[in-house]
Short mmCIF file of C-alpha atoms in Angstrom, two decimals:
data_model
loop_
_atom_site.label_atom_id
_atom_site.label_comp_id
_atom_site.label_asym_id
_atom_site.label_seq_id
_atom_site.Cartn_x
_atom_site.Cartn_y
_atom_site.Cartn_z
CA UNK A 1 28.09 7.49 -4.44
CA UNK A 2 24.37 7.73 -3.81
CA UNK A 3 22.00 6.14 -6.27
CA UNK A 4 19.14 8.01 -7.90
CA UNK A 5 15.84 7.85 -6.09
CA UNK A 6 13.35 5.66 -7.92
CA UNK A 7 9.61 6.22 -7.67
CA UNK A 8 7.59 3.03 -8.07
CA UNK A 9 4.58 3.74 -5.88
CA UNK A 10 2.03 4.84 -8.44
CA UNK A 11 -0.81 3.11 -6.64
CA UNK A 12 -0.27 5.54 -3.77
CA UNK A 13 0.02 8.67 -5.85
CA UNK A 14 1.42 9.88 -9.14
CA UNK A 15 3.35 12.89 -10.31
CA UNK A 16 1.17 15.62 -11.69
CA UNK A 17 1.24 15.71 -15.47
CA UNK A 18 2.78 18.99 -16.73
CA UNK A 19 -0.30 19.54 -18.92
CA UNK A 20 -2.47 19.26 -15.83
CA UNK A 21 -0.19 21.62 -13.95
CA UNK A 22 -0.57 24.13 -16.79
CA UNK A 23 -4.35 24.02 -16.54
CA UNK A 24 -4.19 24.53 -12.78
CA UNK A 25 -1.76 27.41 -13.22
CA UNK A 26 -4.10 29.05 -15.74
CA UNK A 27 -6.94 28.82 -13.24
CA UNK A 28 -4.86 30.28 -10.46
CA UNK A 29 -3.77 33.15 -12.70
CA UNK A 30 -7.33 33.90 -13.83
CA UNK A 31 -9.45 36.59 -12.15
CA UNK A 32 -11.16 35.30 -9.00
CA UNK A 33 -14.53 33.74 -9.51
CA UNK A 34 -16.74 31.60 -7.34
CA UNK A 35 -18.55 29.16 -9.59
CA UNK A 36 -21.71 29.73 -7.57
CA UNK A 37 -21.67 33.44 -8.38
CA UNK A 38 -23.81 34.86 -11.19
CA UNK A 39 -21.41 37.55 -12.46
CA UNK A 40 -19.05 37.08 -15.40
CA UNK A 41 -16.10 35.87 -13.32
CA UNK A 42 -18.36 33.35 -11.59
CA UNK A 43 -19.69 32.16 -14.91
CA UNK A 44 -16.15 31.72 -16.20
CA UNK A 45 -15.23 29.67 -13.16
CA UNK A 46 -18.42 27.65 -13.52
CA UNK A 47 -17.59 26.95 -17.15
CA UNK A 48 -14.24 25.49 -16.10
CA UNK A 49 -15.94 23.31 -13.52
CA UNK A 50 -18.54 22.08 -16.00
CA UNK A 51 -15.88 21.27 -18.59
CA UNK A 52 -14.10 19.19 -15.97
CA UNK A 53 -17.35 17.52 -14.97
CA UNK A 54 -17.91 16.49 -18.56
CA UNK A 55 -14.39 15.07 -18.83
CA UNK A 56 -14.81 13.02 -15.67
CA UNK A 57 -18.17 11.73 -16.87
CA UNK A 58 -16.70 10.84 -20.25
CA UNK A 59 -13.96 8.63 -18.78
CA UNK A 60 -16.47 6.45 -16.96
CA UNK A 61 -19.14 6.34 -19.65
CA UNK A 62 -21.65 8.46 -17.78
CA UNK A 63 -24.08 10.10 -20.17
CA UNK A 64 -25.02 12.94 -17.86
CA UNK A 65 -22.19 15.12 -16.51
CA UNK A 66 -24.51 16.20 -13.72
CA UNK A 67 -24.11 12.72 -12.28
CA UNK A 68 -20.60 13.76 -11.19
CA UNK A 69 -20.28 15.23 -7.69
CA UNK A 70 -16.88 16.71 -6.90
CA UNK A 71 -15.42 15.85 -3.52
CA UNK A 72 -12.09 16.19 -1.75
CA UNK A 73 -10.97 12.76 -2.93
CA UNK A 74 -11.86 9.10 -3.11
CA UNK A 75 -11.97 8.72 0.67
CA UNK A 76 -14.69 11.32 0.94
CA UNK A 77 -16.46 9.79 -2.04
CA UNK A 78 -16.35 6.35 -0.41
CA UNK A 79 -17.55 7.78 2.89
CA UNK A 80 -20.39 9.65 1.22
CA UNK A 81 -21.42 6.59 -0.77
CA UNK A 82 -21.39 4.17 2.16
CA UNK A 83 -22.63 6.35 4.98
CA UNK A 84 -24.91 8.44 2.81
CA UNK A 85 -26.63 5.47 1.21
CA UNK A 86 -26.94 3.43 4.38
CA UNK A 87 -28.37 6.29 6.40
CA UNK A 88 -30.79 7.26 3.64
CA UNK A 89 -32.11 3.69 3.52
CA UNK A 90 -32.15 3.10 7.28
CA UNK A 91 -35.89 2.66 7.38
CA UNK A 92 -35.74 -0.06 4.74
CA UNK A 93 -32.86 -2.09 6.13
CA UNK A 94 -29.60 -1.90 8.01
CA UNK A 95 -27.37 -4.44 6.35
CA UNK A 96 -24.35 -3.79 4.12
CA UNK A 97 -22.16 -6.23 2.16
CA UNK A 98 -18.49 -5.56 1.35
CA UNK A 99 -15.44 -7.73 0.59
CA UNK A 100 -12.80 -7.94 3.30
CA UNK A 101 -10.25 -6.50 0.92
CA UNK A 102 -11.90 -3.12 0.42
CA UNK A 103 -9.99 0.09 1.02
CA UNK A 104 -10.06 1.42 4.55
CA UNK A 105 -12.16 4.35 3.38
CA UNK A 106 -14.97 1.83 2.87
CA UNK A 107 -14.16 -0.53 5.74
CA UNK A 108 -13.86 2.26 8.29
CA UNK A 109 -17.14 3.74 7.09
CA UNK A 110 -18.70 0.29 7.57
CA UNK A 111 -17.21 0.10 11.05
CA UNK A 112 -18.86 3.44 11.76
CA UNK A 113 -22.18 2.04 10.58
CA UNK A 114 -21.76 -0.98 12.85
CA UNK A 115 -21.33 1.36 15.80
CA UNK A 116 -24.58 3.02 14.74
CA UNK A 117 -26.44 -0.30 14.70
CA UNK A 118 -25.98 -1.61 11.17
CA UNK A 119 -24.84 -5.16 10.41
CA UNK A 120 -22.05 -5.61 7.89
CA UNK A 121 -21.11 -8.85 6.11
CA UNK A 122 -17.47 -8.97 5.11
CA UNK A 123 -17.11 -11.36 2.17
CA UNK A 124 -13.90 -13.35 1.92
CA UNK A 125 -12.06 -13.33 -1.42
CA UNK A 126 -10.44 -16.44 -2.91
CA UNK A 127 -6.69 -17.01 -2.75
CA UNK A 128 -6.23 -14.85 -5.84
CA UNK A 129 -8.02 -11.94 -4.23
CA UNK A 130 -11.13 -12.27 -6.37
CA UNK A 131 -14.59 -11.96 -4.90
CA UNK A 132 -17.03 -14.38 -6.47
CA UNK A 133 -20.34 -12.76 -7.45
CA UNK A 134 -22.02 -15.84 -5.99
CA UNK A 135 -20.39 -15.10 -2.65
CA UNK A 136 -21.83 -11.60 -2.74
CA UNK A 137 -25.25 -13.00 -3.68
CA UNK A 138 -25.08 -15.47 -0.83
CA UNK A 139 -24.36 -12.69 1.64
CA UNK A 140 -27.42 -10.64 0.67
CA UNK A 141 -30.38 -10.47 3.06
CA UNK A 142 -33.84 -8.98 2.76
CA UNK A 143 -32.61 -5.95 4.68
CA UNK A 144 -29.45 -5.41 2.60
CA UNK A 145 -29.43 -1.88 1.24
CA UNK A 146 -25.89 -1.47 -0.05
CA UNK A 147 -23.12 -3.53 -1.67
CA UNK A 148 -19.72 -1.91 -2.12
CA UNK A 149 -16.92 -3.51 -4.17
CA UNK A 150 -13.75 -1.94 -5.49
CA UNK A 151 -13.06 -2.36 -9.19
CA UNK A 152 -9.27 -2.57 -8.85
CA UNK A 153 -7.79 -3.50 -5.52
CA UNK A 154 -5.37 -0.85 -4.35
CA UNK A 155 -2.92 -3.32 -2.87
CA UNK A 156 -2.78 -6.28 -5.22
CA UNK A 157 -4.31 -4.77 -8.37
CA UNK A 158 -6.83 -7.51 -9.11
CA UNK A 159 -9.90 -6.54 -11.14
CA UNK A 160 -13.21 -7.65 -9.70
CA UNK A 161 -16.16 -8.79 -11.77
CA UNK A 162 -18.21 -5.77 -10.80
CA UNK A 163 -20.55 -6.11 -13.78
CA UNK A 164 -21.79 -9.47 -12.50
CA UNK A 165 -22.14 -8.11 -8.98
CA UNK A 166 -23.90 -5.03 -10.31
CA UNK A 167 -26.42 -7.21 -12.14
CA UNK A 168 -27.17 -9.09 -8.92
CA UNK A 169 -27.71 -5.84 -7.05
CA UNK A 170 -29.88 -4.38 -9.79
CA UNK A 171 -32.05 -7.48 -9.75
CA UNK A 172 -32.57 -7.16 -6.00
CA UNK A 173 -32.98 -3.40 -5.91
CA UNK A 174 -29.85 -2.94 -3.83
CA UNK A 175 -27.66 0.13 -4.26
CA UNK A 176 -24.26 -0.79 -5.72
CA UNK A 177 -21.19 1.32 -5.01
CA UNK A 178 -17.88 0.79 -6.81
CA UNK A 179 -14.61 2.25 -5.57
CA UNK A 180 -12.79 2.95 -8.82
CA UNK A 181 -9.98 5.09 -7.43
CA UNK A 182 -7.34 2.67 -8.73
CA UNK A 183 -9.23 1.77 -11.88
CA UNK A 184 -9.70 5.14 -13.54
CA UNK A 185 -7.27 5.62 -16.38
CA UNK A 186 -5.92 2.09 -15.94
CA UNK A 187 -8.81 -0.06 -17.11
CA UNK A 188 -11.89 0.89 -19.15
CA UNK A 189 -14.85 1.93 -17.01
CA UNK A 190 -18.44 1.99 -18.16
CA UNK A 191 -20.90 2.72 -15.37
CA UNK A 192 -23.75 1.43 -17.51
CA UNK A 193 -22.07 -1.92 -18.16
CA UNK A 194 -21.09 -2.18 -14.51
CA UNK A 195 -24.52 -1.24 -13.29
CA UNK A 196 -22.99 1.04 -10.68
CA UNK A 197 -25.27 3.41 -8.82
CA UNK A 198 -22.33 5.12 -7.19
CA UNK A 199 -18.67 5.16 -8.23
CA UNK A 200 -15.75 6.78 -6.42
CA UNK A 201 -12.88 8.49 -8.23
CA UNK A 202 -9.62 10.19 -7.39
CA UNK A 203 -7.54 12.69 -9.37
CA UNK A 204 -4.06 12.18 -7.97
CA UNK A 205 -3.90 8.49 -8.87
CA UNK A 206 -3.76 9.44 -12.54
CA UNK A 207 -1.47 12.45 -12.61
CA UNK A 208 -4.03 14.96 -11.36
CA UNK A 209 -3.87 17.09 -8.23
CA UNK A 210 -4.29 15.81 -4.70
CA UNK A 211 -7.28 17.02 -2.73
CA UNK A 212 -9.97 16.45 -5.33
CA UNK A 213 -12.07 13.48 -6.37
CA UNK A 214 -15.57 12.71 -7.46
CA UNK A 215 -18.53 10.50 -6.81
CA UNK A 216 -20.67 9.36 -9.70
CA UNK A 217 -24.29 9.33 -8.56
CA UNK A 218 -26.63 7.70 -11.04
CA UNK A 219 -29.34 10.11 -12.16
CA UNK A 220 -32.00 7.58 -13.17
CA UNK A 221 -32.84 5.81 -10.94
CA UNK A 222 -31.11 8.03 -8.44
CA UNK A 223 -30.02 6.34 -5.21
CA UNK A 224 -31.13 8.10 -2.06
CA UNK A 225 -28.13 9.70 -0.43
CA UNK A 226 -27.81 11.69 2.79
CA UNK A 227 -25.02 14.29 2.57
CA UNK A 228 -22.19 14.32 5.08
CA UNK A 229 -21.62 18.06 5.08
CA UNK A 230 -23.97 20.98 4.96
CA UNK A 231 -23.80 24.61 3.92
CA UNK A 232 -24.28 26.22 0.56
CA UNK A 233 -25.90 23.29 -1.15
CA UNK A 234 -23.25 23.01 -3.85
CA UNK A 235 -22.93 19.88 -5.96
CA UNK A 236 -26.62 19.20 -5.98
CA UNK A 237 -26.80 19.52 -2.22
CA UNK A 238 -24.61 16.44 -1.77
CA UNK A 239 -21.37 18.23 -1.05
CA UNK A 240 -21.70 21.72 0.32
CA UNK A 241 -18.67 23.99 0.12
CA UNK A 242 -17.11 26.20 -2.51
CA UNK A 243 -15.93 24.09 -5.42
CA UNK A 244 -12.13 24.42 -5.76
CA UNK A 245 -12.01 25.44 -9.39
CA UNK A 246 -8.29 24.95 -10.01
CA UNK A 247 -8.28 21.48 -8.51
CA UNK A 248 -11.43 20.43 -10.32
CA UNK A 249 -10.08 21.80 -13.61
CA UNK A 250 -6.88 19.86 -13.00
CA UNK A 251 -8.88 16.71 -12.40
CA UNK A 252 -10.79 17.32 -15.61
CA UNK A 253 -7.57 17.65 -17.58
CA UNK A 254 -6.11 14.54 -15.93
CA UNK A 255 -9.22 12.58 -16.86
CA UNK A 256 -9.19 13.96 -20.40
CA UNK A 257 -5.60 12.80 -20.81
CA UNK A 258 -6.40 9.45 -19.24
CA UNK A 259 -9.22 8.89 -21.71
CA UNK A 260 -7.04 9.94 -24.62
CA UNK A 261 -4.11 7.76 -23.55
CA UNK A 262 -5.89 4.82 -21.92
CA UNK A 263 -5.34 2.11 -24.51
CA UNK A 264 -1.69 2.86 -25.20
CA UNK A 265 -0.87 3.57 -21.59
CA UNK A 266 -2.47 0.41 -20.29
CA UNK A 267 -0.42 -1.78 -22.59
CA UNK A 268 2.77 0.14 -21.85
CA UNK A 269 2.24 -0.11 -18.09
CA UNK A 270 1.42 -3.81 -18.32
CA UNK A 271 4.67 -4.35 -20.21
CA UNK A 272 6.63 -2.50 -17.52
CA UNK A 273 4.91 -4.48 -14.80
CA UNK A 274 5.73 -7.77 -16.51
CA UNK A 275 9.31 -6.64 -17.08
CA UNK A 276 9.62 -6.02 -13.36
CA UNK A 277 8.01 -9.33 -12.43
CA UNK A 278 10.32 -11.21 -14.81
CA UNK A 279 13.38 -9.50 -13.37
CA UNK A 280 12.37 -10.38 -9.80
CA UNK A 281 11.93 -14.02 -10.67
CA UNK A 282 15.68 -14.55 -10.83
CA UNK A 283 15.18 -15.01 -7.08
CA UNK A 284 13.83 -18.19 -5.58
CA UNK A 285 10.94 -17.87 -3.19
CA UNK A 286 9.09 -14.93 -4.74
CA UNK A 287 5.31 -15.06 -4.82
CA UNK A 288 2.91 -13.00 -6.89
CA UNK A 289 0.01 -11.76 -4.79
CA UNK A 290 -3.30 -11.61 -6.60
CA UNK A 291 -4.64 -13.20 -9.75
CA UNK A 292 -2.02 -13.46 -12.49
CA UNK A 293 -4.37 -12.46 -15.29
CA UNK A 294 -7.24 -10.41 -13.91
CA UNK A 295 -5.21 -7.43 -12.82
CA UNK A 296 -4.76 -3.76 -13.54
CA UNK A 297 -1.64 -2.90 -15.53
CA UNK A 298 0.05 -0.64 -13.00
CA UNK A 299 0.26 -2.75 -9.81
CA UNK A 300 2.59 -5.62 -8.91
CA UNK A 301 2.55 -7.11 -5.41
CA UNK A 302 5.19 -9.65 -4.51
CA UNK A 303 6.11 -11.51 -1.32
CA UNK A 304 9.63 -12.73 -0.58
CA UNK A 305 10.47 -15.82 1.42
CA UNK A 306 13.07 -15.59 4.14
CA UNK A 307 13.34 -11.84 4.64
CA UNK A 308 11.92 -9.36 7.09
CA UNK A 309 9.74 -6.77 5.43
CA UNK A 310 10.95 -3.84 7.47
CA UNK A 311 14.57 -4.69 6.80
CA UNK A 312 13.78 -5.01 3.12
CA UNK A 313 12.26 -1.53 3.12
CA UNK A 314 15.27 -0.02 4.87
CA UNK A 315 17.59 -1.73 2.41
CA UNK A 316 15.50 -0.16 -0.35
CA UNK A 317 15.27 3.33 1.05
CA UNK A 318 16.11 4.84 -2.30
CA UNK A 319 13.23 3.04 -3.99
CA UNK A 320 9.72 4.30 -3.23
CA UNK A 321 7.56 1.22 -2.86
CA UNK A 322 4.79 0.29 -0.46
CA UNK A 323 5.15 -2.52 2.01
CA UNK A 324 2.72 -5.22 2.98
CA UNK A 325 2.64 -3.93 6.49
CA UNK A 326 1.58 -0.87 8.36
CA UNK A 327 4.68 1.16 9.03
CA UNK A 328 4.39 2.34 12.56
CA UNK A 329 7.73 2.64 14.23
CA UNK A 330 7.21 -0.15 16.68
CA UNK A 331 4.78 -2.66 15.29
CA UNK A 332 4.18 -3.77 11.75
CA UNK A 333 0.85 -5.44 11.37
CA UNK A 334 0.75 -7.55 8.22
CA UNK A 335 -1.55 -6.38 5.44
CA UNK A 336 -5.15 -7.40 6.01
CA UNK A 337 -5.56 -7.81 2.26
CA UNK A 338 -2.73 -10.32 1.97
CA UNK A 339 -3.93 -12.13 5.06
CA UNK A 340 -7.39 -12.35 3.52
CA UNK A 341 -5.73 -14.11 0.58
CA UNK A 342 -4.34 -16.69 2.98
CA UNK A 343 -0.75 -15.44 3.13
CA UNK A 344 0.85 -16.18 6.48
CA UNK A 345 1.94 -13.23 8.58
CA UNK A 346 5.62 -13.52 7.75
CA UNK A 347 5.03 -13.61 4.01
CA UNK A 348 2.41 -10.88 4.17
CA UNK A 349 4.82 -8.68 6.03
CA UNK A 350 7.64 -9.41 3.59
CA UNK A 351 5.79 -8.09 0.59
CA UNK A 352 6.24 -5.09 -1.64
CA UNK A 353 3.75 -3.29 -3.83
CA UNK A 354 5.21 -1.71 -6.93
CA UNK A 355 3.32 0.80 -9.03
CA UNK A 356 4.28 2.07 -12.46
CA UNK A 357 2.87 5.12 -14.18
CA UNK A 358 3.04 7.40 -17.20
CA UNK A 359 6.53 8.59 -16.32
CA UNK A 360 8.10 5.30 -15.29
CA UNK A 361 10.82 4.16 -17.68
CA UNK A 362 12.10 0.68 -18.48
CA UNK A 363 15.50 1.71 -17.17
CA UNK A 364 13.96 2.66 -13.83
CA UNK A 365 12.17 -0.68 -13.65
CA UNK A 366 15.40 -2.54 -14.40
CA UNK A 367 17.30 -0.51 -11.82
CA UNK A 368 14.63 -1.05 -9.18
CA UNK A 369 14.52 -4.78 -9.85
CA UNK A 370 18.30 -5.02 -9.52
CA UNK A 371 18.18 -3.19 -6.19
CA UNK A 372 15.40 -5.41 -4.87
CA UNK A 373 17.20 -8.59 -5.93
CA UNK A 374 20.43 -7.42 -4.29
CA UNK A 375 18.64 -6.45 -1.07
CA UNK A 376 16.75 -9.74 -0.82
CA UNK A 377 19.92 -11.75 -1.47
CA UNK A 378 21.86 -9.82 1.11
CA UNK A 379 19.18 -10.25 3.80
CA UNK A 380 18.84 -13.94 3.03
CA UNK A 381 22.61 -14.35 3.19
CA UNK A 382 22.70 -13.24 6.83
CA UNK A 383 19.54 -15.11 7.83
CA UNK A 384 19.38 -18.57 9.37
CA UNK A 385 18.16 -21.28 7.03
CA UNK A 386 18.03 -18.74 4.25
CA UNK A 387 16.11 -19.61 1.12
CA UNK A 388 18.99 -18.41 -0.99
CA UNK A 389 22.40 -18.24 0.60
CA UNK A 390 24.66 -16.90 -2.08
CA UNK A 391 24.59 -13.36 -3.37
CA UNK B 1 -5.15 23.90 -21.96
CA UNK B 2 -1.75 23.87 -23.54
CA UNK B 3 -0.27 21.43 -25.97
CA UNK B 4 2.90 20.97 -23.99
CA UNK B 5 4.86 17.89 -24.89
CA UNK B 6 4.32 15.23 -22.24
CA UNK B 7 7.49 14.64 -20.38
CA UNK B 8 8.46 13.30 -17.02
CA UNK B 9 8.35 15.84 -14.24
CA UNK B 10 11.68 16.69 -12.72
CA UNK B 11 12.87 14.54 -9.83
CA UNK B 12 11.89 17.24 -7.42
CA UNK B 13 8.36 17.09 -8.72
CA UNK B 14 8.04 13.33 -8.39
CA UNK B 15 5.82 12.36 -5.48
CA UNK B 16 7.82 12.13 -2.32
CA UNK B 17 5.23 10.59 -0.09
CA UNK B 18 3.46 7.30 -0.58
CA UNK B 19 1.04 8.20 2.17
CA UNK B 20 -2.57 7.36 2.17
CA UNK B 21 -3.10 4.19 0.28
CA UNK B 22 -1.24 1.49 2.04
CA UNK B 23 -3.86 -0.84 3.37
CA UNK B 24 -3.50 -1.68 6.99
CA UNK B 25 -2.23 1.74 7.78
CA UNK B 26 -0.73 4.89 6.46
CA UNK B 27 2.84 4.71 5.35
CA UNK B 28 4.92 7.65 6.48
CA UNK B 29 7.14 9.48 4.02
CA UNK B 30 10.79 8.38 3.79
CA UNK B 31 11.97 11.20 6.02
CA UNK B 32 9.75 9.99 8.85
CA UNK B 33 10.79 6.41 8.36
CA UNK B 34 14.44 7.44 8.41
CA UNK B 35 13.94 8.92 11.84
CA UNK B 36 13.12 5.50 13.24
CA UNK B 37 16.72 4.40 12.99
CA UNK B 38 19.69 5.91 14.80
CA UNK B 39 22.97 6.33 12.90
CA UNK B 40 24.37 3.32 14.80
CA UNK B 41 21.40 1.17 13.80
CA UNK B 42 21.84 2.23 10.20
CA UNK B 43 25.56 1.46 10.19
CA UNK B 44 25.24 -1.88 11.92
CA UNK B 45 22.31 -2.88 9.70
CA UNK B 46 24.19 -1.93 6.55
CA UNK B 47 27.48 -3.57 7.52
CA UNK B 48 26.23 -6.38 9.78
CA UNK B 49 29.76 -7.06 11.06
CA UNK B 50 30.21 -10.65 12.15
CA UNK B 51 27.13 -11.88 10.32
CA UNK B 52 27.03 -15.27 8.71
CA UNK B 53 27.97 -18.75 9.82
CA UNK B 54 31.67 -19.55 10.21
CA UNK B 55 33.25 -21.35 7.27
CA UNK B 56 33.81 -24.36 9.48
CA UNK B 57 31.48 -24.43 12.48
CA UNK B 58 32.98 -27.58 13.94
CA UNK B 59 33.85 -26.97 17.57
CA UNK B 60 31.76 -23.78 17.82
CA UNK B 61 28.91 -23.54 20.29
CA UNK B 62 25.63 -23.07 18.52
CA UNK B 63 22.28 -21.87 19.82
CA UNK B 64 19.20 -20.29 18.36
CA UNK B 65 15.86 -18.76 19.31
CA UNK B 66 12.77 -17.53 17.49
CA UNK B 67 9.97 -15.08 18.11
CA UNK B 68 7.10 -16.43 16.02
CA UNK B 69 4.87 -13.36 16.01
CA UNK B 70 7.35 -11.34 13.96
CA UNK B 71 9.24 -14.34 12.52
CA UNK B 72 12.39 -13.07 14.17
CA UNK B 73 15.09 -15.76 14.21
CA UNK B 74 18.61 -15.53 15.61
CA UNK B 75 21.34 -18.17 15.62
CA UNK B 76 24.68 -17.76 17.38
CA UNK B 77 28.00 -19.44 16.73
CA UNK B 78 30.46 -18.99 19.58
CA UNK B 79 34.11 -20.01 19.40
CA UNK B 80 35.59 -20.42 22.83
CA UNK B 81 39.13 -20.46 24.12
CA UNK B 82 40.34 -20.71 27.72
CA UNK B 83 36.79 -20.48 29.04
CA UNK B 84 36.06 -17.25 27.20
CA UNK B 85 34.24 -16.35 24.01
CA UNK B 86 36.95 -15.76 21.44
CA UNK B 87 34.63 -15.00 18.54
CA UNK B 88 30.90 -14.62 18.10
CA UNK B 89 29.12 -14.88 14.78
CA UNK B 90 25.40 -14.78 14.11
CA UNK B 91 22.70 -15.33 11.58
CA UNK B 92 19.62 -13.16 11.90
CA UNK B 93 16.29 -12.66 10.30
CA UNK B 94 14.49 -9.68 11.73
CA UNK B 95 13.87 -5.98 11.61
CA UNK B 96 16.75 -3.51 11.25
CA UNK B 97 16.90 -3.01 15.01
CA UNK B 98 17.27 -6.75 15.51
CA UNK B 99 20.06 -6.99 12.95
CA UNK B 100 21.86 -4.04 14.51
CA UNK B 101 21.41 -5.40 18.02
CA UNK B 102 22.80 -8.80 17.01
CA UNK B 103 25.83 -7.11 15.47
CA UNK B 104 26.45 -5.06 18.59
CA UNK B 105 25.93 -8.12 20.78
CA UNK B 106 28.56 -9.99 18.77
CA UNK B 107 31.08 -7.25 19.53
CA UNK B 108 30.22 -7.24 23.23
CA UNK B 109 30.33 -11.00 23.63
CA UNK B 110 33.99 -11.22 22.65
CA UNK B 111 36.16 -11.90 25.69
CA UNK B 112 33.34 -12.66 28.06
CA UNK B 113 33.37 -15.85 30.16
CA UNK B 114 31.49 -18.56 28.35
CA UNK B 115 29.81 -19.86 31.49
CA UNK B 116 28.38 -16.42 32.25
CA UNK B 117 28.50 -14.04 29.31
CA UNK B 118 26.10 -11.62 31.03
CA UNK B 119 24.69 -10.26 27.79
CA UNK B 120 21.93 -7.85 28.72
CA UNK B 121 19.85 -6.98 25.72
CA UNK B 122 18.33 -4.03 27.60
CA UNK B 123 21.64 -2.18 27.53
CA UNK B 124 22.03 -2.82 23.81
CA UNK B 125 18.50 -1.61 23.24
CA UNK B 126 19.29 1.57 25.13
CA UNK B 127 22.55 2.10 23.24
CA UNK B 128 20.85 1.78 19.89
CA UNK B 129 17.67 3.65 20.76
CA UNK B 130 15.37 0.77 19.93
CA UNK B 131 11.65 1.52 20.39
CA UNK B 132 10.43 -0.07 23.60
CA UNK B 133 7.71 -1.99 21.77
CA UNK B 134 10.42 -3.93 19.96
CA UNK B 135 12.08 -5.11 23.15
CA UNK B 136 10.17 -8.40 23.12
CA UNK B 137 11.49 -9.58 19.79
CA UNK B 138 15.04 -8.55 20.66
CA UNK B 139 15.08 -10.91 23.62
CA UNK B 140 15.62 -13.71 21.11
CA UNK B 141 19.20 -12.48 20.80
CA UNK B 142 19.72 -13.11 24.51
CA UNK B 143 17.78 -16.38 24.41
CA UNK B 144 19.91 -17.66 21.54
CA UNK B 145 23.12 -16.87 23.45
CA UNK B 146 21.77 -18.80 26.44
CA UNK B 147 20.96 -21.74 24.17
CA UNK B 148 24.53 -21.73 22.86
CA UNK B 149 26.04 -21.43 26.31
CA UNK B 150 23.90 -24.34 27.55
CA UNK B 151 25.70 -26.45 24.95
CA UNK B 152 28.96 -25.70 26.71
CA UNK B 153 27.47 -26.84 30.00
CA UNK B 154 26.29 -30.00 28.31
CA UNK B 155 29.81 -30.66 27.09
CA UNK B 156 28.96 -30.54 23.45
CA UNK B 157 31.47 -27.88 22.50
#
């Protein structure tokens, strides 16, 4: 008898909230209207977009909704922030500072800059995955124009001290970008307290639609930013292209719900995460990746001694979790984030990232934990010098 | 905006693909991952026939080999009778293809002459449809058999 499929990969994406789906459906059923148009239908569409803009701004403590630029998602937002800022400031300096554990949307943009002649300093985190503000300060140079740090790491869930880093950047007149794709709706965000000039957001991480995100661009002082795409000059000229009203409205509703539910949801998710971690600790040789306290409530990353990560994933095919390795069919490179924390390749590869969300139940967590424990015990039982030999 | 009661989406609405946010690479959806493994690999991985050390390994030939890059580790236990391999058991830590290949190798080793078992991992790889890039790590299965057989030559069996 097949077991029910369990979804515990909320850091990758989340199910759309039915209330968000309703808002999107309303938009799709409404008369057509381009928000850039001046007629009544256009104004109606524009009103939906502006309501969503206000909701997004409200979740991150931005006073001015016009500081929100809608994009296709956090990857585009990260790209626009990194490439756009660096290129705009090219005359002033060509040096960028980022932690090694940033999302690929930032790291790959930095790699692009390096090919264009910029220098990038990749700051190493400590063994808990935290980036010391002092380490960022030490990496700064007279020609540094941008620092980019993610608020919540997408793989291990640790929360960085972005407020301290933001203060350092502000003091030096350096643009500070924060990737908050995993943070929105999970931890409180206040762009003023953080001192962020730019902040990337995603809708589908918090029960909104895929294909839409946003970049907060501080209005005063406004960082110089070169757009990546050109055309109709929408979104203040920073992101040309017709604004997808239904997706943006869905994002607005997702952010409204996130703001409304944040406190309760964060504590509920943290309880689920701890329930899962407790259940996994019946095994010997399990290691929590990332700081035990400074973490977002929805992510748990664990490494298992004595098992192969790919075999563990196959044994858990009916549980949606992310692995600590790239899943190409032939090679499985261990996670660069876990390696940056000092995990050896074998342990980095034998890691799982669990993510819980609004719709995850305690029963699902218990079921998933039981399946993981059984799979690890079984693989250890057939392995030489297994860490735990009896099922 | 409606005031619909929040409830979990149906199973069919739950996200099916974890793509896009797995650092170090993009994780394919389950359907793609499933395609990596042939039915034989799946069966042998799930059942792992012959896996585990014998209850009493006294008198069995024993040999092992490792591939450090992927932490693949295989250990063989061979029981011999009349110059032939009467039973082959194994312990394995490795990817599903490695587990399946060790299981298939255990079946094929039975009855072969202990001084020349002629286990060719390439034929097992072909039978199971193992990706060519994994061939290197699967050689540990062959290397571990050789290590066990060398014990016989050294008179330690």
